[in-house]
CSV table of C-alpha atoms in Angstrom, one decimal:
chain,number,residue,atom,x,y,z
A,1,MET,CA,41.0,-24.3,-0.1
A,2,SER,CA,42.3,-20.7,0.4
A,3,PHE,CA,44.7,-18.5,-1.6
A,4,ASP,CA,47.4,-16.8,0.4
A,5,LYS,CA,47.9,-13.5,-1.5
A,6,ARG,CA,51.3,-13.0,0.0
A,7,PHE,CA,52.7,-15.6,-2.6
A,8,GLY,CA,51.9,-13.0,-5.3
A,9,VAL,CA,50.4,-15.8,-7.5
A,10,GLU,CA,47.7,-18.4,-7.0
A,11,ILE,CA,49.2,-21.9,-6.6
A,12,PRO,CA,46.2,-24.3,-6.2
A,13,PHE,CA,48.1,-27.2,-4.7
A,14,VAL,CA,49.7,-24.9,-2.1
A,15,GLY,CA,46.2,-23.7,-1.2
A,16,LEU,CA,45.0,-27.3,-0.9
A,17,LEU,CA,47.8,-28.1,1.5
A,18,GLY,CA,47.3,-24.9,3.5
A,19,PHE,CA,50.8,-23.4,3.4
A,20,THR,CA,51.1,-19.9,4.6
A,21,LEU,CA,53.9,-17.5,3.6
A,22,GLU,CA,55.3,-15.7,6.7
A,23,LYS,CA,58.6,-14.3,5.2
A,24,PHE,CA,59.4,-13.4,1.6
A,25,GLU,CA,62.3,-11.0,1.3
A,26,GLY,CA,66.0,-10.6,0.7
A,27,GLY,CA,66.7,-14.2,-0.4
A,28,GLU,CA,64.9,-15.8,2.5
A,29,SER,CA,61.5,-17.3,3.0
A,30,GLU,CA,59.5,-18.9,5.8
A,31,LEU,CA,56.3,-21.0,5.4
A,32,HIS,CA,54.1,-22.5,8.0
A,33,TYR,CA,52.2,-25.7,7.6
A,34,THR,CA,50.0,-27.8,9.9
A,35,PRO,CA,49.4,-31.2,8.1
A,36,ALA,CA,45.7,-32.1,8.0
A,37,PRO,CA,44.7,-35.8,8.7
A,38,GLU,CA,44.6,-36.5,4.9
A,39,HIS,CA,48.2,-35.3,4.6
A,40,LEU,CA,49.6,-38.0,6.9
A,41,ASN,CA,51.2,-41.3,6.0
A,42,SER,CA,50.5,-44.7,7.7
A,43,PHE,CA,52.7,-43.7,10.6
A,44,GLN,CA,50.5,-40.7,11.3
A,45,VAL,CA,53.2,-38.1,10.4
A,46,ALA,CA,53.3,-35.7,7.5
A,47,HIS,CA,53.7,-37.6,4.2
A,48,GLY,CA,57.1,-37.3,2.6
A,49,GLY,CA,55.5,-35.9,-0.6
A,50,ALA,CA,53.8,-33.1,1.4
A,51,CYS,CA,57.1,-32.4,3.1
A,52,MET,CA,58.9,-32.3,-0.3
A,53,THR,CA,56.3,-30.0,-1.7
A,54,LEU,CA,56.8,-27.7,1.4
A,55,LEU,CA,60.5,-27.7,0.8
A,56,ASP,CA,60.1,-27.1,-3.0
A,57,VAL,CA,57.8,-24.1,-2.4
A,58,THR,CA,60.0,-22.8,0.4
A,59,MET,CA,63.1,-22.8,-1.8
A,60,ALA,CA,61.2,-21.4,-4.8
A,61,THR,CA,59.9,-18.5,-2.7
A,62,SER,CA,63.4,-17.7,-1.4
A,63,ALA,CA,64.5,-17.6,-5.0
A,64,ARG,CA,61.6,-15.4,-6.0
A,65,SER,CA,62.0,-13.1,-3.0
A,66,VAL,CA,64.8,-11.1,-4.8
A,67,ASP,CA,62.8,-10.5,-7.9
A,68,LYS,CA,59.1,-11.0,-7.1
A,69,GLU,CA,58.0,-10.3,-10.7
A,70,MET,CA,59.8,-13.4,-12.0
A,71,GLY,CA,58.5,-17.0,-11.7
A,72,VAL,CA,60.7,-20.0,-11.1
A,73,VAL,CA,60.5,-23.7,-12.1
A,74,THR,CA,62.2,-26.5,-10.3
A,75,ILE,CA,65.2,-28.0,-12.2
A,76,GLU,CA,66.4,-30.4,-9.5
A,77,MET,CA,65.9,-31.1,-5.8
A,78,LYS,CA,67.6,-33.4,-3.3
A,79,THR,CA,65.9,-34.1,0.0
A,80,SER,CA,67.1,-35.7,3.2
A,81,PHE,CA,64.6,-36.8,6.0
A,82,MET,CA,66.1,-36.8,9.5
A,83,ARG,CA,63.1,-37.4,11.7
A,84,PRO,CA,59.3,-37.6,11.4
A,85,SER,CA,57.6,-34.3,10.6
A,86,LYS,CA,54.8,-34.0,13.2
A,87,GLY,CA,52.4,-31.3,14.1
A,88,PRO,CA,52.8,-27.6,13.2
A,89,LEU,CA,55.8,-27.2,10.9
A,90,VAL,CA,58.0,-24.3,10.0
A,91,ALA,CA,60.0,-24.3,6.8
A,92,ARG,CA,62.8,-21.9,6.1
A,93,GLY,CA,64.4,-21.3,2.7
A,94,ARG,CA,67.5,-19.4,1.6
A,95,LEU,CA,68.9,-18.3,-1.7
A,96,LEU,CA,72.5,-19.4,-1.7
A,97,HIS,CA,73.6,-18.1,-5.2
A,98,ARG,CA,72.0,-16.6,-8.2
A,99,THR,CA,72.9,-16.2,-11.8
A,100,ALA,CA,70.9,-14.4,-14.5
A,101,THR,CA,68.8,-17.5,-15.1
A,102,LEU,CA,69.4,-19.9,-12.2
A,103,ALA,CA,68.9,-19.9,-8.4
A,104,PHE,CA,70.6,-22.3,-6.0
A,105,THR,CA,68.7,-22.7,-2.8
A,106,GLU,CA,68.4,-24.7,0.4
A,107,GLY,CA,65.4,-25.3,2.7
A,108,SER,CA,64.7,-26.9,6.1
A,109,ILE,CA,61.7,-28.1,7.9
A,110,TYR,CA,61.5,-27.8,11.7
A,111,ASP,CA,58.8,-29.2,14.1
A,112,ALA,CA,57.2,-27.3,17.0
A,113,SER,CA,60.2,-28.0,19.3
A,114,GLY,CA,62.6,-26.6,16.7
A,115,ALA,CA,64.0,-30.0,15.8
A,116,LEU,CA,65.3,-30.4,12.2
A,117,CYS,CA,63.0,-32.8,10.4
A,118,ALA,CA,64.1,-32.5,6.7
A,119,HIS,CA,66.6,-30.6,4.6
A,120,ALA,CA,66.8,-30.0,0.8
A,121,THR,CA,68.8,-28.3,-1.8
A,122,GLY,CA,67.3,-27.2,-5.1
A,123,THR,CA,68.1,-25.5,-8.4
A,124,PHE,CA,65.4,-23.3,-10.0
A,125,LYS,CA,65.2,-21.6,-13.4
A,126,TYR,CA,63.9,-18.0,-13.5
A,127,VAL,CA,61.1,-17.6,-16.0
A,128,LYS,CA,59.2,-14.6,-17.0
A,129,ARG,CA,55.6,-14.6,-15.8
A,130,LEU,CA,53.0,-14.3,-18.5
A,131,PRO,CA,49.3,-13.3,-18.1
A,132,VAL,CA,47.0,-16.3,-17.7
A,133,GLY,CA,45.5,-17.4,-21.0
A,134,THR,CA,48.3,-16.3,-23.3
A,135,LYS,CA,49.5,-18.6,-26.0
A,136,ALA,CA,52.8,-19.2,-24.1
A,137,THR,CA,50.9,-20.2,-21.0
A,138,THR,CA,48.6,-22.4,-23.0
A,139,ALA,CA,51.6,-24.1,-24.6
A,140,LEU,CA,52.7,-25.3,-21.1
A,141,ARG,CA,49.5,-27.3,-20.7
A,142,PRO,CA,49.4,-31.0,-21.5
A,143,VAL,CA,48.3,-32.0,-25.0
A,144,SER,CA,45.5,-34.5,-25.2
A,145,THR,CA,46.5,-37.7,-27.1
A,146,ASP,CA,42.8,-38.7,-27.7
């Protein structure tokens, strides 16, 4: 698992999947992803969950690209799958509209031939980033019920 410093923050799940950030500016983002064998479904194409994660991160980075000091959390997301996502994939995100607290985005996944595989829209809430280990960060962790 590797950490792509271009994201500006470590996201362990993104590192596990191997996404790389190629564009992160002006309301646009581009991520590259080559699904590993363990990321495939029973049809030997990228699992829908991996594709949705790719779209989620792509849209989130497009929202963050206009204010890189802020974080975002996903409020809602709608995904449509058009064709199987095979081989090296490129995801492009775009910030459609921003308010003081919300970002409205879209993202698309393309295969190596440039064919559209999946498309999503998403709404994200801007949140202030806090140093790791602060009480506010700790408050976001699950509470044990034991």
